Every structure is written in C-alpha cells, then in structure tokens.
XYZ file of C-alpha atoms in Angstrom:
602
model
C -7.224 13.453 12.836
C -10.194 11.867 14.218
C -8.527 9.395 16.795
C -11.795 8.187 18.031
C -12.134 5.974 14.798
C -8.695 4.997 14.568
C -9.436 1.250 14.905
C -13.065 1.500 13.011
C -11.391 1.424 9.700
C -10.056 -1.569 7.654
C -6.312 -1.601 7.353
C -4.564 -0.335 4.224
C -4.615 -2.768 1.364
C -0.584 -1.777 1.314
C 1.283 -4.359 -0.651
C -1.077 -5.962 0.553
C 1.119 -8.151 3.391
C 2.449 -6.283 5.711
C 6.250 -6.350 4.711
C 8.979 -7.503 7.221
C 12.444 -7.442 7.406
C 13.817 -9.541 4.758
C 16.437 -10.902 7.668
C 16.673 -12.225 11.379
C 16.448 -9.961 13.929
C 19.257 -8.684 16.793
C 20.150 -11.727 18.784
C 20.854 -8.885 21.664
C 16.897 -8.440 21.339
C 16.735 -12.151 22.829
C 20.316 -13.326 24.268
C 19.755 -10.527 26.869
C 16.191 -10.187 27.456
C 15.542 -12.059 30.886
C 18.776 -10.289 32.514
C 18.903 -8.062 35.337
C 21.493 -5.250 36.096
C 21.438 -3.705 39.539
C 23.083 -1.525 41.300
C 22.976 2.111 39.734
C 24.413 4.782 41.888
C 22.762 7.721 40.298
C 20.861 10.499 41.551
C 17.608 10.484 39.336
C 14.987 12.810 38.399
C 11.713 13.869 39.669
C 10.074 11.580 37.378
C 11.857 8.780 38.911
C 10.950 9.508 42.156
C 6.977 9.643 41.195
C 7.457 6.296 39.693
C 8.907 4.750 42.976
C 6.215 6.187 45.158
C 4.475 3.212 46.075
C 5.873 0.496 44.353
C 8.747 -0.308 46.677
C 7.155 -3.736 47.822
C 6.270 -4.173 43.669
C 9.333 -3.991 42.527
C 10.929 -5.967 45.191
C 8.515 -9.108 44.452
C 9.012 -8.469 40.234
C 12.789 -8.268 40.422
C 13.435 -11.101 42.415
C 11.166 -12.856 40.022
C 13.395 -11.284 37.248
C 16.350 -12.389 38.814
C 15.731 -16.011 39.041
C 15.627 -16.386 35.157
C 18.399 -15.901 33.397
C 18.826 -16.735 29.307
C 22.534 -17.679 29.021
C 24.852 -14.798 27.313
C 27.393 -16.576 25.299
C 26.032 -15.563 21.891
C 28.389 -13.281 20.139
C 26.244 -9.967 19.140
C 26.089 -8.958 15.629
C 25.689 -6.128 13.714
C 21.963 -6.816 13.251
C 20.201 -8.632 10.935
C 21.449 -10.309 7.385
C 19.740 -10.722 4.109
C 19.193 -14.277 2.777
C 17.003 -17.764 3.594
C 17.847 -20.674 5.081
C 18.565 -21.823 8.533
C 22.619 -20.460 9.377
C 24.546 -21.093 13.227
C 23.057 -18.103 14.462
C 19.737 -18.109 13.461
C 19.431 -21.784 14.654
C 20.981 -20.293 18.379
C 18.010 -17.554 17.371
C 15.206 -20.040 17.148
C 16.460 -21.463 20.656
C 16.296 -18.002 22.219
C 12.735 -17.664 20.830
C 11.691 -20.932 22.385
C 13.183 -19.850 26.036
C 11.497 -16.223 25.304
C 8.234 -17.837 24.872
C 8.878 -19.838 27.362
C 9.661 -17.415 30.170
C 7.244 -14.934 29.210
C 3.903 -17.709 29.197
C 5.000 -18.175 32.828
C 5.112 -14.244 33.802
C 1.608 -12.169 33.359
C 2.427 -8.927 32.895
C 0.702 -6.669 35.081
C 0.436 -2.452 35.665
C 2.883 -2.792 38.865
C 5.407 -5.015 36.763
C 5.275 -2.300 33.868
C 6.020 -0.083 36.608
C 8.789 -1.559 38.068
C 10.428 -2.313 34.365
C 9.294 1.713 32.923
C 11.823 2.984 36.695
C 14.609 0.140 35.510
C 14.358 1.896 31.838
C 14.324 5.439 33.196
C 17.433 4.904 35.761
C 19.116 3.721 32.566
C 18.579 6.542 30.853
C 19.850 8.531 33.517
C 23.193 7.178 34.172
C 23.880 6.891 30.752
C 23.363 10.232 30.367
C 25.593 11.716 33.722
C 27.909 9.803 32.972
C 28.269 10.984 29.053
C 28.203 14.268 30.505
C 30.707 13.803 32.703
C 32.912 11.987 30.623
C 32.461 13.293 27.008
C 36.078 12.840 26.158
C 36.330 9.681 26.933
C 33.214 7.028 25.507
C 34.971 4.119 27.220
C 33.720 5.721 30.546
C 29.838 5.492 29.584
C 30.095 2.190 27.326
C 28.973 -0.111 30.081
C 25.980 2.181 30.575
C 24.879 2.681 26.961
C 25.153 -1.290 26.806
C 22.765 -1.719 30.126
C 20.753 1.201 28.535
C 20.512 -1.117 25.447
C 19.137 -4.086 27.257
C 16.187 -2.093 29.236
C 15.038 -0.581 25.885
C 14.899 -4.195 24.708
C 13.033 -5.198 27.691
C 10.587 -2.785 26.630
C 9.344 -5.184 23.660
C 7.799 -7.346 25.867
C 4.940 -5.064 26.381
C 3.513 -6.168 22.626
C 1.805 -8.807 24.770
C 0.337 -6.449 26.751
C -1.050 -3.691 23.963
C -4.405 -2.902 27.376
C -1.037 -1.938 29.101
C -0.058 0.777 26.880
C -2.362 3.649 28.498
C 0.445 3.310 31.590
C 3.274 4.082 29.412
C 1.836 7.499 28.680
C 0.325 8.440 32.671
C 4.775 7.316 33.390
C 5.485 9.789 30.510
C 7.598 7.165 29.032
C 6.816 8.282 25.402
C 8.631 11.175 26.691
C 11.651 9.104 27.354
C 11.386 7.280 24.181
C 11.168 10.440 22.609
C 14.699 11.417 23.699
C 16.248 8.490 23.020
C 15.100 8.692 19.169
C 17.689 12.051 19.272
C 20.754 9.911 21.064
C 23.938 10.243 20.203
C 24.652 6.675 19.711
C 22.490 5.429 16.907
C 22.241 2.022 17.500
C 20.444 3.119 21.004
C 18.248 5.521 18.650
C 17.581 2.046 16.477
C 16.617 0.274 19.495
C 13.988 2.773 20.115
C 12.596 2.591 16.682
C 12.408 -1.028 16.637
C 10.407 -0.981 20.254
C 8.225 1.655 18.715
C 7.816 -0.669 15.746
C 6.865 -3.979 17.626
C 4.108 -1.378 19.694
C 2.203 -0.464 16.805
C 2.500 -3.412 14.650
C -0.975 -4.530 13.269
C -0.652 -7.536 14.615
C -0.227 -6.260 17.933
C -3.403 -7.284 20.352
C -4.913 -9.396 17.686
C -5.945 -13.261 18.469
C -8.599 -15.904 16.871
C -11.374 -13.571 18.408
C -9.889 -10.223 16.773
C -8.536 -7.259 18.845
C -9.979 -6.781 21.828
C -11.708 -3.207 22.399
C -9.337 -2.815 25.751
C -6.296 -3.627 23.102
C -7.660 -1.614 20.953
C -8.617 1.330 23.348
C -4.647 1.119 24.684
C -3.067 1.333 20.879
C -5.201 4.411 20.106
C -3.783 6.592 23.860
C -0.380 5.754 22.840
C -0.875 6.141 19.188
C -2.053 9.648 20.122
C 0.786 10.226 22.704
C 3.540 9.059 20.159
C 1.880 11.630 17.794
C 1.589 14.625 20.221
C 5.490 14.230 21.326
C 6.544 14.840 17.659
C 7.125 11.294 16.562
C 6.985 11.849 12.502
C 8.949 14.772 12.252
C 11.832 12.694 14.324
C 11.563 9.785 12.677
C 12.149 11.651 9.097
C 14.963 13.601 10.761
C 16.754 10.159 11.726
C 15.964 8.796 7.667
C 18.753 12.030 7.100
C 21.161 11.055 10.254
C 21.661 7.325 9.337
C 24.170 6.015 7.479
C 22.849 2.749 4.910
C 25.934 1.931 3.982
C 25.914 -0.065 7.502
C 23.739 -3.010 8.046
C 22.286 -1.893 11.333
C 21.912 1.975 9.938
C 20.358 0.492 6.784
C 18.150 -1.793 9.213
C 17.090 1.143 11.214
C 15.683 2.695 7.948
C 14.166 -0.185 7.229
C 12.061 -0.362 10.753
C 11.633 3.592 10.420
C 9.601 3.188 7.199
C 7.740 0.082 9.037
C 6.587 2.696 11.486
C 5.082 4.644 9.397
C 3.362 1.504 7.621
C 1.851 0.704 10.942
C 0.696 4.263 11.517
C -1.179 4.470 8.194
C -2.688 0.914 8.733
C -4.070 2.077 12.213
C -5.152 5.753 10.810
C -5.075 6.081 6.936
C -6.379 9.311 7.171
C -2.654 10.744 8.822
C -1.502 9.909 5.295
C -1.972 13.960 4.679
C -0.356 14.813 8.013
C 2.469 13.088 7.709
C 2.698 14.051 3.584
C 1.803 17.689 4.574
C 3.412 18.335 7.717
C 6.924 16.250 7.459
C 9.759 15.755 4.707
C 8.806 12.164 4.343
C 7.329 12.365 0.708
C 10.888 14.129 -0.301
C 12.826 11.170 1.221
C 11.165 8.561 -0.498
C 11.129 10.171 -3.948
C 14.973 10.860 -3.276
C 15.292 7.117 -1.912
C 13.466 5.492 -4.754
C 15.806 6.884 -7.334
C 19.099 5.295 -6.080
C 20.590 3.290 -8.816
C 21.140 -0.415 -7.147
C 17.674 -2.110 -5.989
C 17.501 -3.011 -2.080
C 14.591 -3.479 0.189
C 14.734 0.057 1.104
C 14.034 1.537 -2.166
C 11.316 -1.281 -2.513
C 9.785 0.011 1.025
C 9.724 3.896 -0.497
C 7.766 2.614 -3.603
C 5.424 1.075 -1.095
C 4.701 3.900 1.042
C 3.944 6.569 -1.597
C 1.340 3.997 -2.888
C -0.368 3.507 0.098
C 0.007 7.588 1.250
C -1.579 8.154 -2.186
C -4.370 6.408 -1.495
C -7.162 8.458 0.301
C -6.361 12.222 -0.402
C -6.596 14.545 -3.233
C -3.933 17.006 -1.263
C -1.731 14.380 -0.963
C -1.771 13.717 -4.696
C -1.555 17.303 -5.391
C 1.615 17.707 -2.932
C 3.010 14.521 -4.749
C 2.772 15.828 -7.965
C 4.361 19.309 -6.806
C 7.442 17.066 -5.637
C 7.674 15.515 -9.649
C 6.344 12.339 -8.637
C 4.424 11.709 -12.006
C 7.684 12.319 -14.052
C 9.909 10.110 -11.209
C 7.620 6.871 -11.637
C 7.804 7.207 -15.407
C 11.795 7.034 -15.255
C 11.900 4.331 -13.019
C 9.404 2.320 -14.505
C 11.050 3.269 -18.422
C 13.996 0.832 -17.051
C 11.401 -2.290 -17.166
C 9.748 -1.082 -20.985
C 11.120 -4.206 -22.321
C 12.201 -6.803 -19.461
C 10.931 -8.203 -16.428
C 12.410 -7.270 -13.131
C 14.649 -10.246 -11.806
C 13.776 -10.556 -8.509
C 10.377 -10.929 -6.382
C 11.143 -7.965 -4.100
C 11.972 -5.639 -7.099
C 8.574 -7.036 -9.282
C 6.644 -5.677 -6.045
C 8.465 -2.386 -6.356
C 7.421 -2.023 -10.013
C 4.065 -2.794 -9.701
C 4.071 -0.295 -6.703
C 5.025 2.649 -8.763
C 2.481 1.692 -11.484
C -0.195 1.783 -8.878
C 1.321 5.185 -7.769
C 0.840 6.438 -11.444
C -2.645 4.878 -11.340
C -3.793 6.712 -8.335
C -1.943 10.226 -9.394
C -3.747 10.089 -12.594
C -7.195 10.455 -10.524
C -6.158 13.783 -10.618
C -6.809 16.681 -13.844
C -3.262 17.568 -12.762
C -1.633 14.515 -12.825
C -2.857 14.080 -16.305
C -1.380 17.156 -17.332
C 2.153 15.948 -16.160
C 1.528 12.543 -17.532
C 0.989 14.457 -20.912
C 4.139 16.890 -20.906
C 6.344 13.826 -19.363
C 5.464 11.716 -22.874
C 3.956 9.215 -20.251
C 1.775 8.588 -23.514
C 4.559 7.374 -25.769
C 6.079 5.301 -22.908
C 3.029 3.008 -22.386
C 2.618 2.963 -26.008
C 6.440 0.713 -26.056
C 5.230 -0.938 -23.351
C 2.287 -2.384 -24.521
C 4.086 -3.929 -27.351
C 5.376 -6.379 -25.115
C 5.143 -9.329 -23.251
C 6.473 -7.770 -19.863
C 4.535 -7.129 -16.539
C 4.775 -3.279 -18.008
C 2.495 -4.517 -20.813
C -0.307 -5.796 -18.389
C -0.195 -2.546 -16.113
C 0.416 0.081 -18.792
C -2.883 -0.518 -20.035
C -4.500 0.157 -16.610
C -2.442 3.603 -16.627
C -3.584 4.514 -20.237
C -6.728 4.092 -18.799
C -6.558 6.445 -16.288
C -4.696 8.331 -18.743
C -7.348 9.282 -20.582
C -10.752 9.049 -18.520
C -12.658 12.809 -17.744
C -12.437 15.693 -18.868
C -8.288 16.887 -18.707
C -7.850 13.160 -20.771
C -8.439 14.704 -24.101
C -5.109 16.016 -24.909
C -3.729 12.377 -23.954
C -6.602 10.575 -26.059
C -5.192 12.635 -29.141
C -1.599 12.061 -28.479
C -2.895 8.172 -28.153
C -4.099 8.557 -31.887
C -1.432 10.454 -33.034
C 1.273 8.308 -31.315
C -0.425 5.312 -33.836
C -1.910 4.191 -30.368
C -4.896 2.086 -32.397
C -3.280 -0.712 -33.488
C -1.598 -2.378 -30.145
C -4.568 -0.887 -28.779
C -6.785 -3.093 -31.096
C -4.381 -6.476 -30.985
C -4.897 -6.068 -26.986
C -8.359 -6.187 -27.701
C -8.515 -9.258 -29.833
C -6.692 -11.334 -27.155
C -3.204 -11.697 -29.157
C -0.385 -12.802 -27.257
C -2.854 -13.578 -23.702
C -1.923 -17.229 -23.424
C 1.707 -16.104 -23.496
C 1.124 -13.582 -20.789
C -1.215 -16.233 -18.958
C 1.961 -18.799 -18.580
C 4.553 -15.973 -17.748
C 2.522 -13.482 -15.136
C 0.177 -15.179 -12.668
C -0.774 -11.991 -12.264
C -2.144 -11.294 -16.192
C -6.019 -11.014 -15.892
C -7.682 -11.269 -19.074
C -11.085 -9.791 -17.616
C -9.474 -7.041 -15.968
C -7.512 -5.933 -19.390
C -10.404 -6.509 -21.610
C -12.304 -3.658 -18.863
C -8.936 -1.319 -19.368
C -9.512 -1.771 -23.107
C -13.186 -1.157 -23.432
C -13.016 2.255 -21.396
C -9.993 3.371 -23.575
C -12.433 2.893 -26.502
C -15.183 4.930 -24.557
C -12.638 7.703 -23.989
C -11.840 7.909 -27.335
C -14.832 7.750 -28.408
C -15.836 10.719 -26.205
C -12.816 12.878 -26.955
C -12.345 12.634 -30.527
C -15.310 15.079 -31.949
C -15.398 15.768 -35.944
C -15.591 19.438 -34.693
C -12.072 19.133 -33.314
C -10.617 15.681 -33.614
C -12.185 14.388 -37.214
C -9.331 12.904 -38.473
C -8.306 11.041 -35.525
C -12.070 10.145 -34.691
C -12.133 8.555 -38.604
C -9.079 5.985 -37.934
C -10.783 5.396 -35.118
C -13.829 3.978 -36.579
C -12.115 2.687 -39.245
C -10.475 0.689 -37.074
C -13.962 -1.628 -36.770
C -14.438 -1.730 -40.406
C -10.845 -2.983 -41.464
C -9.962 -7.215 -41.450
C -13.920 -7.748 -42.636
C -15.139 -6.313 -39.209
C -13.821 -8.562 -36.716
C -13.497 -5.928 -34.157
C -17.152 -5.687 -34.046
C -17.053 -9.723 -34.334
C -14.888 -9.442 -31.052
C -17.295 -6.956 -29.467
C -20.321 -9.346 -29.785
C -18.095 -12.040 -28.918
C -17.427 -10.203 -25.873
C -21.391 -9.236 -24.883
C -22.518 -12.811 -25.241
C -19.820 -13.643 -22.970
C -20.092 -11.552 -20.260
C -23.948 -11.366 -20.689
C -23.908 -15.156 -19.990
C -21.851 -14.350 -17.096
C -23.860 -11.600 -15.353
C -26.942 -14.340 -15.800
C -25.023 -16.521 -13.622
C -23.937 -14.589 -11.227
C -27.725 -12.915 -11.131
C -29.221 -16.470 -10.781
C -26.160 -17.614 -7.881
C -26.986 -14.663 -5.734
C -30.878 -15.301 -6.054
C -30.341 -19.227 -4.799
C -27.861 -18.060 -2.387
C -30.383 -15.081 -0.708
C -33.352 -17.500 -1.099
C -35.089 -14.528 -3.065
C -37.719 -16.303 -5.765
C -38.987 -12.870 -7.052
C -37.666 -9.577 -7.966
C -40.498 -8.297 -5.209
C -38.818 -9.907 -2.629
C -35.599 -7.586 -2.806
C -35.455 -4.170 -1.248
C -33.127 -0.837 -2.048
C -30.509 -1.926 0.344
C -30.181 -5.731 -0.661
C -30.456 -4.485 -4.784
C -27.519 -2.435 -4.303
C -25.584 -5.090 -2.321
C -26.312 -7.383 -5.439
C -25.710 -4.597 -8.050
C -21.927 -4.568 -6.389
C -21.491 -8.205 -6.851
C -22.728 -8.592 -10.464
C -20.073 -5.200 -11.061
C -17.248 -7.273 -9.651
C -18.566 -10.407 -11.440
C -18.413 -9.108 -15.051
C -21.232 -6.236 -15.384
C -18.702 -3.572 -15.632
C -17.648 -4.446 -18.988
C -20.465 -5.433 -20.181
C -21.749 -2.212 -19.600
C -18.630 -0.822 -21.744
C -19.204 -3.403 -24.485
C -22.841 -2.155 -24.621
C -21.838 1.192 -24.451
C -19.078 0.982 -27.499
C -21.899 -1.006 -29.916
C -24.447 1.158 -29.209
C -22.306 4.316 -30.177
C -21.026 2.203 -33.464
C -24.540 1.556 -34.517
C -25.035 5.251 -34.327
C -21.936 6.693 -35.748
C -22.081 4.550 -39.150
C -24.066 5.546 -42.303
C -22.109 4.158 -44.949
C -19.588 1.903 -43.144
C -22.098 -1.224 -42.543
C -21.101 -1.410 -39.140
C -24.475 -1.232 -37.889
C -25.496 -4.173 -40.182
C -23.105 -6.123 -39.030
C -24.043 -5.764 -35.408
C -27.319 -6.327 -36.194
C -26.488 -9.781 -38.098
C -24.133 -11.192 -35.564
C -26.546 -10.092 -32.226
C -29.636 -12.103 -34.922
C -27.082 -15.247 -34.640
C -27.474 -15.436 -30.975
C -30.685 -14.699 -30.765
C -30.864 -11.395 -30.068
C -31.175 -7.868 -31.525
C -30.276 -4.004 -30.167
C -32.865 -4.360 -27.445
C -30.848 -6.458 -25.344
C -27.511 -4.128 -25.503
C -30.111 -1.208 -24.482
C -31.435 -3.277 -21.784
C -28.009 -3.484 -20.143
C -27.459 0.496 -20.626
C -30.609 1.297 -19.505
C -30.294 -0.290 -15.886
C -27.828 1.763 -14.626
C -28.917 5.824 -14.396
C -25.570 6.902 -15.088
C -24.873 4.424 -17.605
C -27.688 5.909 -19.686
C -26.545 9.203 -19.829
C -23.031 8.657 -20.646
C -24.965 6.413 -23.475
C -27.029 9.612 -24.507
C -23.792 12.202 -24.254
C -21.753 9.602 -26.727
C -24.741 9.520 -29.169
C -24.873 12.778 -29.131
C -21.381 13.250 -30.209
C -21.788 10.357 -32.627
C -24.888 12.250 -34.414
C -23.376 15.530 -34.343
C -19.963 14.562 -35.480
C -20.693 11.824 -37.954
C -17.555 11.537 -39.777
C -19.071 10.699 -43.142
C-alpha cells in the first residue's frame, strides 16, 4: 500500500453517496457525552503512568472544565437505532441532545493536552473494567457499573472527529492499541462502541469544510489510518461480522457500522481493495450475506462493497470469481427477470450486483463463467421486458461479448434467437415506456450497448466458423425493407449533428478560432469531451455501416446506404472521416473488413 498517496486519489464512486444508517443513532452516544465519572481506585498500567507524566496541572484545568457541564440523564437508553422516517419522542429528545452537543463542544477547543487528559480517563476505564471482570467472573453484576462507565469514555472518544490534526496523538498514546482490544471484548455492545468510534474517525467527511480538507487533517487521517492497519484492524473486524448476532438490533447495527468501516477505508485508499479481498475473509462474508432470503440494509451494504472492491484490480476479480461470484449475482439478480424491486434500498442493491457482473466480465475468466452459468439465456428474458433488468442486461451482454474469450457467448447470443430483442432494442421500441417508469433509462447509453453488441458479432461470427449464424445476422438488415440500416443512418445523422455541437461549444468556450491554435494536451482534453458527448457511438454506427457496405454483394445493403447518406447530403466519405480520426478506430475498421471480405456469406 502506498500510504503516502492515500488522500491524492478521488474517493470511490461507491453507490455513489456514501450510505448511512437507515436509523437514529444511540441516544447513550449523546445523553451521556458531557459527564464525568471520578474516582477509580485501580492500580493501572505502565502506559497509564506515561500518560500522566506531565499532565497533572492539564488534566486538573480540563476536568474541572468537564465537570461544570453536564447534559441531563433522564433519557431511557435503547437498544440502538430503529428503522423508519419521521420525527418519533425519542428522536425529537435526540435532536435536543444534538443541539446541547453542538453547543458544548463550539465552546471547548480541543487541544493535544485535553486529548491527553480524555485518552488516561479512557485507559483507566479500560482497566477497572477489566480487574474487576477478572476478579469477579462469576458474577457480571460486580463489573456492570464499570463496563457502563467504560461505555461512556469510548463515547467520549467521538468527539475527536472535530479534531481529525489530533489523530497523530492517538497513535504516540498507543490508543489504537487500546481500541484494538476492546474490538475482542467480551461484551459486544462495548466491541460496537468501538466500531462506531472507529467509524466516525475515518468517515470521509471527517476534516472536510467549504475550503476542502486541510493537508494537517489530512496528514493526521493517513498516521492513524496506517496505525489502525498495522494493529490488525481488517482481520478483526471480519472476525466480529462471524461473532455478532443480527437477529438483535444493536448486533445487526454493529454489522452495519463494520461494513461502513470498510467503505471509509476504500474511499481513503482504493488500492487496499486487494488487501483486504486477499488477505481477510471479507469477500466470503459478503457473498454468504448477500444470499440471505429476506432483503435488509445489510444484504444491500454486501452488494455495495463487492462493487466498489471490484473496481480497481484484476486479482480481486480473479479471487471473486474463485469464490462463485459470477454464478451468485446471476441467481440473485434471476429473482428481478420480470419485476421491479419494491423498495429504493433493494433497487440500489440490484443495480449493485449488475455493476458487479459488469466489472467481473472485464475479465476472459469471468466470461467463461458467465457462459457455463447460462448468464446468456438469462439476459436474453430480461431484455424482453420493461424492468430495470431490461435497461442493465444490455450493458452486461455487452461486456458479455467484447474481446477475444466473448466468442463462445456471441454464438450462444445467436443461437439463443438473441437477434430479434436485440434488433427491437435497437429500433427504440418500448423507450418511452421505459423513459416514464426508470429515471434512470438512458436512451444514448443503450443505443452505445447496442451498437458494440453488433460490432462483436460482427467480429465473432466468421463464415469459416460461424456462417450460419453470421447469415441471420446480416439478414437481419435486409428484412422489414431495410429499416435497420434506415435506423443506422438515422442514428449517424444524429449523433454526427451532435458531435458538431459539442465540437463548435468547446471551440467558443476555449476561445480557440483555428484548429492551429490547439496543442496535443488540449486535443486530447477535447477528444474526451466529444467521447462523453456522443462520439462513442458514432464511431460504432460508422463502424457497423462501413462493415455492411462491405459484407453485401447481392443483398443491396450497400445501395441502400448509399441512397439514404445521398438524402442528407452526404456519401461514404463522411462515415470514413469519423473512422479515420481515431488510430484505433481504424484498425478495428480494417480487422472487420477483413473478416467481411474473407467471409462473405454469399
């Protein structure tokens, strides 16, 4: 891990928003926070006597500032938080503890000697609670009072989010050492309250004002991201997934705030995505955890993190599809072939297991599972729809069959009579349906799925191996007097007029009034922006009528091309123009033809 560029790179596009706890949080967190217990008569450790070298005037001066506020302690605690909206009793006495929180804490600066004095508090409750478990193991009612004051200086702990230039003082007190323990407590809830202070530490939002994050915030997350790392935090964290029990709120919670962790991790450092796949049993615990039968925000947080772990490593794909992944996501998402998920939370789970599929299927592997898991046949259903399956299953088919391990697939497409919803997709039937039912239904993005289908196929389907299913294909263009060739010149002038646009918009906008005027750098920049614009599949348009016009002798496809590009004005040489300006463009061009020529099904 390079931890020198932890906070040089852009956070995770992860679902996007970061995801929070669909519920209010502890009132304990609050009801308790400005108290102060005294009075501990235990003998403590070497580390507490460092930590009260020097500080003996400190902490006198910051505990009789803690002691003279006080939030009042008549709220009954809870088991944590609850699912649901609205405002109910306690989360209106919540909103009140906020505003006295906020309130207290504007007045108090936190400084290194107050961390000090509140790091020897948390340690001195750490050890009584634990003489006096060990003294009275039998009997819990003996160490309850201390587990509950242990509770309340973990809490404390949360107010150091204010304070992330702070954090390097945590690690020289060798609190992450302490924190460390507590994650292996007996009690769990005390092992939740550690998670959740954890949490709050690295949350990206942590350090961050109008201005940004601040390279001394920024400098203290990365020493106590790297401390948290080198005292073993993943591989405890995965072993408390297994301890907790989510058929309790607060266990169920904890998970919850566990998988948050590692959200915050991988937003700080995506490149830990193949640690933590490599080197814990995390990627076992989601798979396991998204295949439970009744949808919660849990399973919907597992579908999230093995999207975003999938994101930047070709071992981590690898490992995922070792672990069945491929065939997992194709069960889970064969329960939404024909309907829509019902709820918000459990559409962003679906579309996070699509975009797993996606990025698996960059791999010659993946596609291989794909194939043998009939993930083929399964899109093929889906894309006869009107679903949210139909709009993403064409993005997967895609990726399906692109390079060179997507032949076997692009066959099976054919085979699996794969052409015709292919080809109603392509003429726009149903869109204005989709448009009114899925804000998220972008025509332009599934007329670029479409087009490189047709360039795969077009690719893999050779007379030498593939004649018959290269013949429908082309046929395909010829049948209903040609108006899939209509619909491909209908598509060039459209996204021709597009790119011209877009070309002219970035010209006014730069102030450039010749092509002389633009260098290498600011031509690339530009390039981008017409891709994202449009350019893309106008490329693939071009790409698809160029190969028609030379894989037809006898159909009159050609002819046809030619008469409808005369209509607009135009002839061959502009779809070559478009080809020709990209390098690689033209020699995916010249490899097609080549096929076309060689394999000319007549």
């Amino acid at each position: 891990m390079n931890i020198n560029d932890l906070f040089k790179i852009p956070s995770i596009p992860s679902g996007r928003n970061k995801r929070k706890m669909p519920a209010t949080p502890e009132v304990s967190f609050l009801e308790k926070y400005q108290e102060n217990h005294e009075g501990d008569n235990v003998n403590d450790n070497g580390k507490r006597r460092a930590l009260e070298q020097g500080l003996q005037s400190d902490e006198h001066d910051y505990l009789r500032a803690q002691d003279s506020t006080e939030i009042h302690d008549d709220i009954e605690d809870t088991e944590g938080r609850f699912f649901g909206g609205g405002l109910t009793d306690e989360q209106s006495k919540l909103l009140d503890l906020v505003n006295e929180f906020d309130a207290d804490t504007d007045q108090e600066q936190l400084t290194a000697a107050s961390v000090k004095c509140m790091i020897l508090k948390f340690e001195k409750a750490i050890n009584k609670n634990q003489e006096l478990r060990m003294r009275h193991s039998g009997d819990p009612t003996r160490f309850m009072e201390s587990e509950a004051d242990l509770d309340e200086e973990i809490k404390r702990l949360l107010v150091l989010t204010q304070a992330p230039h702070l954090y390097p003082e945590l690690v020289k007190l060798n609190t992450i050492e302490s924190m460390m323990s507590l994650l292996t407590h007996e009690n769990t809830d005390i092992m939740i309250d550690a998670v959740e202070v954890i949490n709050e530490w690295l949350d990206e939002d942590v350090g961050i004002d109008e201005q940004g994050r601040s390279e001394e915030a920024a400098d203290g997350l990365k020493v106590l991201l790297e401390s948290l790392l080198d005292h073993e935090l993943l591989a405890l964290l995965v072993q408390n997934l297994d301890r907790v029990d989510e058929s309790q709120d607060t266990d169920r919670q904890g998970v919850f705030k566990i998988l948050s962790i590692f959200e915050n991790i991988l937003s700080l450092d995506p490149e830990l995505s193949k640690r933590i796949t490599l080197d814990t049993k995390l990627p076992q615990w989601l798979l396991a955890r998204l295949q439970t039968k009744q949808f919660d925000a849990n399973q919907g947080y597992a579908s999230e993190l093995i999207s975003i772990l999938l994101q930047n490593d070709r071992d981590v794909r690898l490992k995922f599809c070792e672990l069945n992944a491929v065939d997992i996501c194709l069960r889970m998402l064969s329960a939404y072939k024909r309907k829509d998920p019902e709820l918000d939370d459990e559409e962003e789970m679906v579309e996070n297991l699509f975009s797993a599929l996606v990025l698996l299927l960059n791999e010659g592997e993946a596609k291989e599972l794909f194939y043998e898991a009939e993930g083929i046949e399964l899109m093929l259903i889906m894309l006869k729809g009107r679903t949210l399956a139909r709009i993403r299953a064409v993005k997967v088919l895609n990726y399906a069959l692109s390079g060179n391990k997507g032949k076997a697939s692009a066959v099976r497409f054919v085979q699996a009579a794969g052409l015709k919803p292919l080809f109603s997709l392509m003429m726009g039937k149903g869109n204005k349906k989709l448009k009114k039912s899925h804000r998220s239904f972008l025509e332009s993005e599934d007329e670029e799925h479409i087009l490189c289908i047709i360039v795969s196929l077009l690719r893999h389907l050779t007379v030498v191996d593939h004649a018959v299913e290269r013949l429908r294909l082309i046929n395909k263009f010829v049948e209903n007097n040609y108006e899939k060739v209509e619909r491909l010149v209908e598509l060039e002038v459209q996204y021709q007029e597009r790119d011209d646009l877009v070309n002219q918009s970035i010209l006014q906008e730069r102030g450039i009034v010749s092509q002389q005027e633009i260098d290498e750098e600011e031509a690339e920049h530009m390039y981008l922006e017409r891709l994202d614009a449009g350019l893309f599949v106008l490329q693939r348009t071009c790409l698809v009528l160029g190969v028609l016009c030379t894989d037809d002798t006898h159909l009159g496809i050609k002819d046809i091309i030619d008469m409808l590009l005369k209509r607009q004005g135009k002839d061959q040489t502009s779809i070559m123009n478009v080809i020709e300006e990209e390098t690689a463009l033209l020699a995916e061009f010249v490899a097609l033809r080549k096929i076309a020529m060689n394999t000319n099904p007549i």
